[in-house]
Coordinates of C-alpha atoms and ligand atoms in Angstrom, one line a residue:
Chain A
X1482 CA -36.8 99.9 3.1
X1483 CA -39.0 97.2 5.8
X1484 CA -41.9 97.8 3.0
X1485 CA -39.2 97.5 0.4
X1486 CA -38.3 94.1 2.3
X1487 CA -41.5 92.7 2.8
X1488 CA -43.0 93.0 -0.5
X1489 CA -39.6 91.3 -2.0
X1490 CA -40.6 88.3 0.1
X1491 CA -45.0 88.7 -0.4
X1492 CA -43.6 88.9 -4.5
X1493 CA -41.6 85.9 -4.0
X1494 CA -43.8 83.5 -2.1
X1495 CA -45.7 84.0 -4.9
X1496 CA -44.0 83.3 -7.0
X1497 CA -43.2 80.2 -5.1
X1498 CA -46.9 78.8 -4.7
X1499 CA -47.0 79.6 -8.9
X1500 CA -44.0 77.5 -9.3
X1501 CA -44.8 74.5 -7.4
X1502 CA -48.7 74.9 -8.5
X1503 CA -46.7 74.4 -12.0
X1504 CA -44.4 71.5 -10.9
X1505 CA -47.9 70.0 -10.5
X1506 CA -49.5 70.7 -13.2
X1507 CA -46.6 69.3 -15.2
X1508 CA -46.8 65.4 -13.2
X1509 CA -50.4 65.6 -14.3
X1510 CA -49.6 66.2 -18.0
X1511 CA -46.6 63.0 -17.6
X1512 CA -48.6 61.2 -14.8
X1513 CA -49.9 58.3 -17.9
X1514 CA -46.5 58.1 -19.4
X1515 CA -44.7 58.5 -16.2
X1516 CA -47.0 55.6 -14.7
X1517 CA -46.0 53.2 -16.9
X1518 CA -42.5 53.4 -16.3
X1519 CA -43.7 50.8 -13.8
X1520 CA -40.6 49.3 -12.4
X1521 CA -39.9 52.6 -11.6
X1522 CA -43.4 53.2 -9.2
X1523 CA -42.9 50.2 -7.2
X1524 CA -39.0 51.1 -6.9
X1525 CA -40.1 53.8 -5.5
X1526 CA -43.3 52.2 -3.9
X1527 CA -40.2 50.0 -2.0
X1528 CA -37.9 53.6 -0.9
X1529 CA -41.3 55.7 0.6
X1530 CA -43.4 52.5 1.5
X1531 CA -41.6 49.3 2.4
X1532 CA -38.7 51.3 4.2
X1533 CA -40.6 53.1 6.2
X1534 CA -41.9 50.5 8.0
X1535 CA -39.4 49.7 10.9
X1536 CA -39.6 53.3 12.0
X1537 CA -43.8 53.4 11.6
X1538 CA -44.0 50.5 13.7
X1539 CA -42.0 51.7 16.5
X1540 CA -43.4 55.2 16.4
X1541 CA -47.0 54.0 16.2
X1542 CA -46.6 51.3 19.0
X1543 CA -45.7 53.6 21.5
X1544 CA -48.7 56.9 20.4
X1545 CA -50.7 54.4 20.7
X1546 CA -49.2 53.3 24.2
X1547 CA -49.3 57.0 26.2
X1548 CA -52.6 57.2 24.4
X1549 CA -53.5 54.4 26.7
X1550 CA -52.1 55.9 29.3
X1551 CA -53.0 59.5 29.3
X1552 CA -56.4 58.7 28.6
X1553 CA -56.3 56.4 32.1
X1554 CA -54.7 59.4 33.8
X1555 CA -57.8 61.6 32.6
X1556 CA -60.8 59.3 32.8
X1557 CA -59.9 58.8 36.5
X1558 CA -62.7 58.8 38.4
X1559 CA -64.7 60.2 35.3
X1560 CA -65.3 58.1 32.9
X1561 CA -65.6 54.3 33.1
X1562 CA -62.7 52.9 31.1
X1563 CA -64.5 51.1 29.6
X1564 CA -64.6 53.7 26.5
X1565 CA -60.9 53.7 26.3
X1566 CA -60.8 51.3 23.6
X1567 CA -62.8 54.0 22.0
X1568 CA -60.4 56.6 22.3
X1569 CA -57.8 55.5 20.7
X1570 CA -59.0 53.9 18.3
X1571 CA -61.1 57.2 17.3
X1572 CA -58.2 59.1 17.7
X1573 CA -56.0 57.2 16.1
X1574 CA -57.8 56.4 12.4
X1575 CA -58.5 60.2 12.3
X1576 CA -56.2 62.0 13.8
X1577 CA -53.2 60.1 15.0
X1578 CA -52.6 57.3 12.2
X1579 CA -52.5 59.5 9.2
X1580 CA -51.1 62.5 10.5
X1581 CA -48.1 61.3 12.9
X1582 CA -47.4 59.0 10.0
X1583 CA -47.0 61.8 7.6
X1584 CA -44.8 63.1 9.9
X1585 CA -42.8 60.7 10.1
X1586 CA -42.6 59.6 6.6
X1587 CA -41.9 63.7 5.6
X1588 CA -39.2 63.5 7.4
X1589 CA -37.7 60.2 6.2
X1590 CA -38.8 60.3 2.8
X1591 CA -39.7 64.4 2.3
X1592 CA -35.9 65.1 3.1
X1593 CA -34.1 61.6 1.0
X1594 CA -36.3 62.8 -2.5
X1595 CA -34.9 66.1 -1.8
X1596 CA -31.4 65.3 -0.7
X1597 CA -31.4 62.9 -4.5
X1598 CA -33.2 65.3 -6.7
X1599 CA -31.3 68.3 -5.3
X1600 CA -27.8 65.9 -5.9
X1601 CA -28.9 65.1 -9.4
X1602 CA -29.8 68.6 -10.1
X1603 CA -26.0 70.1 -9.1
X1604 CA -24.1 66.7 -11.0
X1605 CA -26.1 67.7 -14.0
X1606 CA -28.0 64.5 -13.7
X1607 CA -31.0 66.3 -14.6
X1608 CA -29.6 68.1 -17.8
X1609 CA -28.5 65.3 -18.2
X1610 CA -31.9 63.3 -19.2
X1611 CA -33.3 66.8 -20.9
X1612 CA -30.5 66.5 -23.0
X1613 CA -31.1 62.9 -24.0
X1614 CA -34.9 63.6 -24.5
X1615 CA -36.6 62.6 -21.2
X1616 CA -38.8 64.6 -19.5
X1617 CA -37.3 64.9 -15.7
X1618 CA -40.7 65.1 -14.3
X1619 CA -41.9 62.6 -16.2
X1620 CA -38.9 59.9 -14.6
X1621 CA -38.1 61.3 -11.5
X1622 CA -41.4 63.0 -9.6
X1623 CA -44.2 61.2 -11.2
X1624 CA -43.2 57.6 -10.0
X1625 CA -41.9 58.9 -6.7
X1626 CA -45.9 61.3 -6.4
X1627 CA -47.7 58.4 -7.3
X1628 CA -45.5 55.8 -5.3
X1629 CA -46.2 58.3 -1.8
X1630 CA -49.6 58.6 -2.3
X1631 CA -50.5 55.2 -2.4
X1632 CA -48.1 54.0 0.2
X1633 CA -49.1 57.2 2.6
X1634 CA -52.4 55.2 3.7
X1635 CA -51.2 52.0 3.5
X1636 CA -49.2 53.1 5.8
X1637 CA -51.5 54.4 8.1
X1638 CA -53.3 51.7 8.4
X1639 CA -50.7 50.1 9.5
X1640 CA -49.4 52.7 11.5
X1641 CA -53.9 52.6 13.2
X1642 CA -53.6 48.7 13.5
X1643 CA -50.0 48.9 15.3
X1644 CA -51.1 51.6 17.8
X1645 CA -54.7 50.3 18.4
X1646 CA -52.5 47.4 19.6
X1647 CA -49.8 49.3 21.5
X1648 CA -53.2 51.0 23.3
X1649 CA -53.9 47.5 23.8
X1650 CA -50.9 46.0 25.3
X1651 CA -50.8 49.1 28.0
X1652 CA -54.8 49.2 29.3
X1653 CA -54.3 45.1 29.8
X1654 CA -50.6 45.4 31.6
X1655 CA -50.7 48.4 33.6
X1656 CA -54.2 50.0 33.6
X1657 CA -56.7 46.8 34.4
X1658 CA -59.0 46.3 31.8
X1659 CA -59.9 43.3 30.6
X1660 CA -59.2 42.0 26.2
X1661 CA -62.8 41.9 25.8
X1662 CA -64.0 45.3 27.3
X1663 CA -61.4 46.8 25.6
X1664 CA -62.3 45.1 22.3
X1665 CA -66.3 45.9 23.1
X1666 CA -65.1 49.8 23.0
X1667 CA -63.2 49.3 20.0
X1668 CA -66.5 48.0 18.2
X1669 CA -68.7 50.3 19.8
X1670 CA -66.4 53.3 18.6
X1671 CA -65.5 52.3 14.7
X1672 CA -67.0 54.2 12.1
X1673 CA -66.2 53.9 8.6
X1674 CA -66.3 57.2 7.9
X1675 CA -63.2 58.0 10.6
X1676 CA -61.1 54.8 8.6
X1677 CA -62.2 57.1 5.2
X1678 CA -61.4 60.4 6.2
X1679 CA -58.0 59.4 7.9
X1680 CA -57.2 57.9 4.7
X1681 CA -58.0 60.3 2.7
X1682 CA -56.1 62.6 4.7
X1683 CA -53.4 59.9 3.7
X1684 CA -53.9 60.6 0.5
X1685 CA -53.3 64.4 0.3
X1686 CA -49.8 63.8 3.0
X1687 CA -48.8 61.8 0.4
X1688 CA -49.0 64.2 -2.4
X1689 CA -47.7 67.3 -0.3
X1690 CA -44.4 65.3 0.5
X1691 CA -43.9 63.7 -2.5
X1692 CA -44.3 67.3 -4.1
X1693 CA -42.2 69.3 -1.7
X1694 CA -39.3 67.2 -1.8
X1695 CA -39.1 67.1 -5.7
X1696 CA -39.7 70.7 -5.9
X1697 CA -37.1 71.8 -3.3
X1698 CA -35.3 68.9 -4.7
X1699 CA -35.3 70.2 -8.7
X1700 CA -34.9 73.8 -7.5
X1701 CA -31.2 72.8 -5.9
X1702 CA -28.2 75.0 -6.2
X1703 CA -25.0 75.6 -5.5
X1704 CA -23.0 72.1 -4.1
X1705 CA -23.2 70.3 -0.4
X1706 CA -24.6 73.7 0.8
X1707 CA -27.7 73.7 -1.8
X1708 CA -28.7 70.1 -1.2
X1709 CA -28.1 70.8 3.2
X1710 CA -30.7 73.9 2.3
X1711 CA -32.9 71.4 -0.1
X1712 CA -33.0 69.3 2.4
X1713 CA -34.3 71.4 5.5
X1714 CA -36.9 73.2 3.2
X1715 CA -38.3 69.9 1.9
X1716 CA -38.8 68.6 5.3
X1717 CA -40.3 72.2 7.0
X1718 CA -42.5 72.4 4.1
X1719 CA -43.4 69.3 4.2
X1720 CA -44.2 68.8 7.5
X1721 CA -46.1 72.7 7.7
X1722 CA -47.8 71.6 4.7
X1723 CA -49.2 68.1 6.4
X1724 CA -50.7 69.4 9.6
X1725 CA -52.6 72.7 7.8
X1726 CA -53.2 70.1 4.7
X1727 CA -54.6 68.3 8.6
X1728 CA -56.7 71.2 9.7
X1729 CA -58.3 72.2 6.2
X1730 CA -59.5 68.6 5.7
X1731 CA -60.9 67.9 9.3
X1732 CA -63.2 70.9 8.1
X1733 CA -64.3 69.9 4.6
X1734 CA -65.0 65.8 5.3
X1735 CA -66.3 66.6 9.2
X1736 CA -68.3 69.9 8.2
X1737 CA -68.8 68.9 4.3
X1738 CA -68.9 65.0 3.5
X1739 CA -69.1 62.5 6.4
X1740 CA -71.4 65.0 8.2
X1741 CA -74.3 64.0 10.2
Chain V
X1229 CA -25.2 71.9 -39.9
X1230 CA -25.3 74.2 -37.1
X1231 CA -25.7 78.1 -37.1
X1232 CA -26.1 80.3 -34.4
X1233 CA -26.3 83.7 -35.3
X1234 CA -25.7 86.6 -32.4
X1235 CA -26.1 84.5 -29.2
X1236 CA -26.2 86.0 -25.7
X1237 CA -27.0 84.8 -22.4
X1238 CA -26.8 85.9 -19.7
X1239 CA -26.2 84.7 -15.8
X1240 CA -26.5 86.8 -12.5
X1241 CA -24.4 90.0 -13.3
X1242 CA -22.5 88.4 -15.9
X1243 CA -22.4 88.8 -19.6
X1244 CA -21.3 85.8 -20.6
X1245 CA -21.8 85.1 -24.2
X1246 CA -22.2 88.4 -26.0
X1247 CA -22.8 87.7 -29.5
X1248 CA -21.8 84.4 -30.7
X1249 CA -21.8 84.3 -34.3
X1250 CA -20.7 80.3 -35.4
X1251 CA -21.2 77.3 -37.9
X1252 CA -20.7 74.2 -37.7
X1253 CA -20.3 72.2 -41.0
X1254 CA -21.7 69.0 -41.8
X1255 CA -19.5 66.2 -40.8
X1256 CA -17.0 68.8 -39.9
X1257 CA -15.5 68.8 -36.4
X1258 CA -15.1 72.4 -34.8
X1259 CA -12.7 73.0 -31.3
X1260 CA -13.4 76.0 -29.3
X1261 CA -10.9 77.1 -27.1
X1262 CA -11.2 79.8 -24.5
X1263 CA -9.9 80.0 -21.1
X1264 CA -12.3 79.3 -18.2
X1265 CA -14.6 80.1 -17.1
X1266 CA -15.6 81.9 -20.6
X1267 CA -19.0 80.4 -21.3
X1268 CA -18.0 77.4 -23.4
X1269 CA -20.3 74.9 -21.6
X1270 CA -23.3 77.2 -21.0
X1271 CA -22.9 78.1 -25.1
X1272 CA -22.7 73.5 -25.7
X1273 CA -26.2 74.4 -23.2
X1274 CA -28.0 76.6 -25.3
X1275 CA -27.1 74.7 -28.2
X1276 CA -29.5 71.5 -26.4
X1277 CA -31.6 73.8 -24.7
X1278 CA -30.9 73.2 -21.4
X1279 CA -30.6 77.0 -21.1
X1280 CA -32.6 79.5 -23.3
X1281 CA -30.6 82.1 -24.5
X1282 CA -31.7 85.8 -24.0
X1283 CA -30.6 86.7 -27.9
X1284 CA -30.2 84.7 -30.7
X1285 CA -31.1 81.8 -33.4
X1286 CA -29.8 78.6 -33.3
X1287 CA -30.5 77.2 -36.7
X1288 CA -30.0 72.8 -36.7
X1289 CA -30.3 72.0 -40.0
X1290 CA -31.9 75.3 -40.7
X1291 CA -34.5 74.9 -38.6
X1292 CA -33.9 77.3 -35.3
X1293 CA -34.1 75.8 -31.8
X1294 CA -34.4 78.8 -29.6
X1295 CA -38.0 79.1 -27.9
X1296 CA -39.3 75.4 -29.2
X1297 CA -41.9 73.6 -27.8
X1298 CA -40.4 69.9 -26.2
X1299 CA -41.6 68.2 -28.1
X1300 CA -39.6 69.7 -31.3
X1301 CA -37.3 70.0 -29.1
X1302 CA -36.9 66.7 -27.9
X1303 CA -36.8 65.2 -31.7
X1304 CA -34.1 67.4 -31.9
X1305 CA -32.6 66.8 -28.9
X1306 CA -32.6 62.8 -30.6
X1307 CA -30.2 63.3 -32.8
X1308 CA -27.6 65.3 -30.7
X1309 CA -24.9 63.4 -28.6
X1310 CA -23.9 65.3 -24.8
X1311 CA -20.9 64.6 -23.1
X1312 CA -20.8 66.2 -19.9
X1313 CA -17.8 68.4 -18.5
X1314 CA -18.6 66.4 -15.8
X1315 CA -19.8 63.1 -17.0
X1316 CA -23.3 63.9 -15.3
X1317 CA -23.9 60.2 -15.1
X1318 CA -27.0 58.6 -12.7
X1319 CA -25.2 57.3 -9.5
X1320 CA -28.4 54.9 -9.1
X1321 CA -27.6 52.9 -12.0
X1322 CA -24.9 50.7 -13.0
X1323 CA -22.7 51.4 -15.8
X1324 CA -24.2 49.6 -17.8
X1325 CA -27.6 51.0 -17.1
X1326 CA -26.3 54.2 -18.0
X1327 CA -24.8 53.4 -21.3
X1328 CA -28.4 51.7 -22.2
X1329 CA -30.9 54.4 -21.0
X1330 CA -31.1 56.6 -23.8
X1331 CA -31.9 52.9 -25.6
X1332 CA -33.5 51.7 -23.0
X1333 CA -36.1 54.8 -23.2
X1334 CA -36.2 55.8 -27.0
X1335 CA -36.0 52.8 -28.6
X1336 CA -37.9 49.0 -29.4
X1337 CA -34.6 47.2 -29.2
X1338 CA -34.5 44.4 -27.0
X1339 CA -32.2 44.0 -24.0
X1340 CA -30.2 41.8 -25.7
X1341 CA -30.1 43.8 -28.2
X1342 CA -29.4 46.7 -25.7
X1343 CA -27.1 44.5 -23.8
X1344 CA -24.8 44.0 -27.3
X1345 CA -25.0 47.5 -28.5
X1346 CA -23.6 48.8 -24.2
X1347 CA -20.6 46.5 -24.4
X1348 CA -20.2 47.2 -27.6
X1349 CA -19.5 51.6 -27.0
X1350 CA -18.2 50.7 -23.9
X1351 CA -15.2 49.0 -25.4
X1352 CA -14.9 52.4 -28.1
X1353 CA -13.8 54.4 -25.0
X1354 CA -11.6 51.8 -23.8
X1355 CA -13.6 50.3 -21.5
X1356 CA -14.4 46.0 -20.7
X1357 CA -16.8 44.4 -17.8
X1358 CA -17.5 47.9 -16.0
X1359 CA -21.3 47.1 -16.7
X1360 CA -22.1 46.1 -13.5
X1361 CA -19.5 49.1 -11.5
X1362 CA -21.4 51.9 -9.9
X1363 CA -19.9 55.2 -11.2
X1364 CA -18.9 55.8 -7.7
X1365 CA -16.5 53.1 -8.2
X1366 CA -15.0 54.5 -11.1
X1367 CA -12.0 56.8 -11.6
X1368 CA -12.6 60.5 -12.3
X1369 CA -11.0 59.3 -17.0
X1370 CA -13.5 56.4 -16.2
X1371 CA -16.6 58.4 -16.2
X1372 CA -15.9 60.4 -18.6
X1373 CA -15.1 57.9 -21.2
X1374 CA -18.8 56.4 -19.7
X1375 CA -20.8 59.2 -20.4
X1376 CA -19.2 59.6 -24.2
X1377 CA -20.0 56.1 -24.1
X1378 CA -23.8 56.8 -23.6
X1379 CA -23.5 59.9 -25.6
X1380 CA -22.8 58.0 -28.7
X1381 CA -25.3 55.0 -27.8
X1382 CA -27.7 56.5 -30.1
X1383 CA -25.1 57.0 -32.9
X1384 CA -26.2 60.8 -33.1
X1385 CA -25.7 62.4 -36.3
X1386 CA -24.0 65.9 -33.8
X1387 CA -21.8 65.6 -30.8
X1388 CA -21.2 68.5 -28.4
X1389 CA -18.2 67.1 -26.0
X1390 CA -17.4 69.1 -23.1
X1391 CA -13.6 68.4 -22.3
X1392 CA -13.1 64.9 -23.5
X1393 CA -9.8 64.4 -22.8
X1394 CA -9.4 66.3 -19.2
X1395 CA -8.4 64.3 -16.9
X1396 CA -7.7 61.0 -18.8
X1397 CA -3.7 59.8 -19.2
X1398 CA -2.2 60.9 -22.9
X1399 CA -2.4 57.0 -24.2
X1400 CA -6.2 57.4 -23.3
X1401 CA -6.4 60.7 -24.4
X1402 CA -5.0 59.6 -28.2
X1403 CA -7.8 56.8 -27.8
X1404 CA -10.6 58.7 -27.4
X1405 CA -9.4 61.6 -30.2
X1406 CA -9.0 58.7 -32.4
X1407 CA -12.4 57.5 -31.5
X1408 CA -13.7 61.6 -32.2
X1409 CA -12.0 61.6 -35.5
X1410 CA -13.1 57.5 -36.2
X1411 CA -17.1 58.9 -35.9
X1412 CA -16.5 61.6 -37.5
X1413 CA -14.6 59.3 -40.5
X1414 CA -17.2 56.8 -40.0
X1415 CA -20.6 58.2 -39.8
X1416 CA -20.2 61.3 -40.5
X1417 CA -20.5 62.6 -36.9
X1418 CA -20.8 67.1 -36.5
X1419 CA -19.1 67.8 -34.0
X1420 CA -18.5 70.9 -31.3
X1421 CA -15.5 70.5 -29.9
X1422 CA -14.4 72.2 -26.3
X1423 CA -11.3 71.7 -25.6
X1424 CA -8.0 72.7 -23.6
X1425 CA -6.2 70.1 -24.6
X1426 CA -4.3 71.4 -27.6
X1427 CA -2.9 68.5 -28.7
X1428 CA -6.5 67.1 -29.1
X1429 CA -7.5 70.4 -30.3
X1430 CA -5.4 69.9 -33.3
X1431 CA -5.8 66.5 -33.9
X1432 CA -9.7 66.4 -34.0
X1433 CA -10.4 69.7 -35.4
X1434 CA -11.0 70.5 -38.7
X1435 CA -11.2 74.2 -37.7
X1436 CA -10.7 75.7 -34.5
X1437 CA -12.4 78.8 -32.9
X1438 CA -11.0 80.6 -30.2
X1439 CA -13.9 82.8 -27.5
X1440 CA -13.2 85.7 -24.8
X1441 CA -15.2 87.9 -23.1
X1442 CA -18.4 85.9 -24.7
X1443 CA -17.7 86.4 -28.3
X1444 CA -15.5 84.2 -30.8
X1445 CA -12.5 86.5 -31.6
X1446 CA -11.1 83.4 -33.9
X1447 CA -11.8 80.9 -36.3
X1448 CA -9.9 79.3 -38.5
X1449 CA -7.6 75.5 -39.5
X1450 CA -4.9 74.3 -37.1
X1451 CA -2.8 75.5 -39.5
X1452 CA -4.1 78.9 -39.5
X1453 CA -3.9 79.1 -35.9
X1454 CA -0.1 77.6 -35.4
X1455 CA 1.0 81.2 -37.6
X1456 CA -1.4 83.4 -36.3
X1457 CA -0.1 86.3 -35.5
X1458 CA -3.2 87.0 -33.3
X1459 CA -1.5 87.9 -29.9
X1460 CA -4.7 86.6 -28.1
X1461 CA -4.8 83.6 -29.9
X1462 CA -0.9 83.2 -29.8
X1463 CA -0.7 83.4 -26.2
X1464 CA -3.9 81.0 -25.7
X1465 CA -2.5 78.2 -28.0
X1466 CA 1.2 78.6 -26.6
X1467 CA 0.2 79.4 -22.8
X1468 CA 1.7 82.2 -21.8
X1469 CA 0.4 83.8 -18.7
X1470 CA 2.3 87.2 -20.7
X1471 CA -0.2 88.8 -23.3
X1472 CA -3.1 91.1 -23.7
X1473 CA -4.3 88.7 -21.8
X1474 CA -4.8 88.7 -18.2
X1475 CA -4.6 85.5 -16.1
X1476 CA -6.5 87.9 -13.1
Ligands
ATP3217 N1 -26.2 78.1 -13.8 C1 -25.1 79.0 -13.8 N2 -26.3 80.1 -13.0 C2 -25.0 81.6 -12.9 N3 -23.7 81.6 -13.3 C3 -23.3 80.3 -14.3 C4 -24.2 79.1 -14.4 N4 -22.8 78.7 -15.4 C5 -22.1 78.8 -15.9 N5 -21.9 80.0 -15.1 C6 -21.2 81.1 -15.5 O1 -20.6 81.6 -16.3 C7 -19.7 81.4 -17.0 C8 -19.8 80.4 -18.2 O2 -19.5 79.2 -17.5 P1 -18.7 77.7 -18.1 O3 -19.3 76.7 -18.0 O4 -19.4 77.8 -19.5 O5 -17.5 78.1 -18.1 P2 -16.0 77.1 -19.2 O6 -16.0 78.5 -20.1 O7 -16.8 75.7 -19.6 O8 -15.0 76.6 -18.1 P3 -14.4 76.1 -17.6 O9 -13.3 75.7 -19.3 O10 -13.7 75.7 -16.6 O11 -15.2 74.6 -18.0 C9 -18.3 80.8 -15.5 O12 -18.0 82.8 -14.9 C10 -19.6 81.1 -14.4 O13 -19.5 81.6 -13.5
MG3218 MG1 -16.8 74.0 -18.8

């Protein structure tokens, strides 16, 4: 029986990947008609982006602050403190900014998309769209995916700026680094390709989060309990995908595209 | 007209529809009776392509809609109005936006024209000044009627009503019964009405069909139904727990 169980799990996983690929394919097929209802995209940009601002702000402020404290501790007597700005800048724009933003937004937005679409599914609102000859992927998925892949890079940029500021506050107020030194560190450590790669990651993360939310939302069955299950799955799947995707993208970006 | 032949649908382990044959002639209203859980809603969902049957054909004006591609299916769907059993209103939208959605999506009507039509259809179902309200703040019966207003917004040639009068007070039920009749008489709508409400069934139905264990077991005029000897139909119509249909 363990063999039978394993076989069923593997086949189930393959079928799941196939269905997700079909949803993604359908999203591309419906991209143009979906985006032409631009007010729906704007609505989602607000829900996904603007509504996440405060959370992203708080998290990145403290991330920058912690990065400064950690850097100061680890540098102690080995690395000159003039590098503190450099370290914070590079770790933020390549990794912390996009990844942490994706994880928080994945939790917040992935859950809300799955809960909303899941509720629509179990109360037959998705059926109602279809019955009215409105394609649910065009009407519900495209605006969310497009909004997420636009807003995640934007949120990441904001997170970068806020984290660097958070690091600055700590560096100047409790580590004893001057503004001049910190800024010099930033200037020396800034590479355009770091920024690009961070933004490219954020773009993909936006896709992961919104597609997972939509996919598990659409597949919801069984009332309020089912909506809870869908929400959890969407959050777990988007966070896992963000972390795995981060690794894959890091390899592709730094070993091939931006390799120097 | 709608012509259903040998329609089968299995859901989970249950053979819900097991060879349904049914004809609905042009301009006619057929009432579908049957116990809770016999597959009346499933039948309607097959007719509008929300569920794919396992076997059988569903012809709408001579065109078999089973297995149609989305684009062709949508051309058929646009001529249908479906009132869902639970209303299925979009709860992120106001009542007015709900009723106006099909027009915004499928016609070039101006915002003012849509607004006028929305108000008119809401009045038909006995609702006034509710356009700005959200579905969550309506009563169950009001939600049902908004769903009905949305279903008839595009002047459909075919209407599928899933329990249009359940949850309504007797006066409102009569308003809806008259509306179903007048849509038929004024615009010649062809309708299927699923209901448990015998009063409504006699009022709106040209013919009554009874669904039991996945098949149509009776079809006849309201008079034929009233005078039937068939113990199954008789028991259902009279609403008795004694008879060939066991409550459990
Ligand atoms: N999506 C589904 N998945 C699995 N089973 C389903 C599904 N939808 C309906 N069923 C089953 O199909 C049967 C018929 O359901 P249906 O909703 O058509 O009943 P009904 O005749 O409309 O009943 P009611 O009068 O209570 O509305 C039920 O046994 C139900 O459990
Ligand atoms: Mg039903």
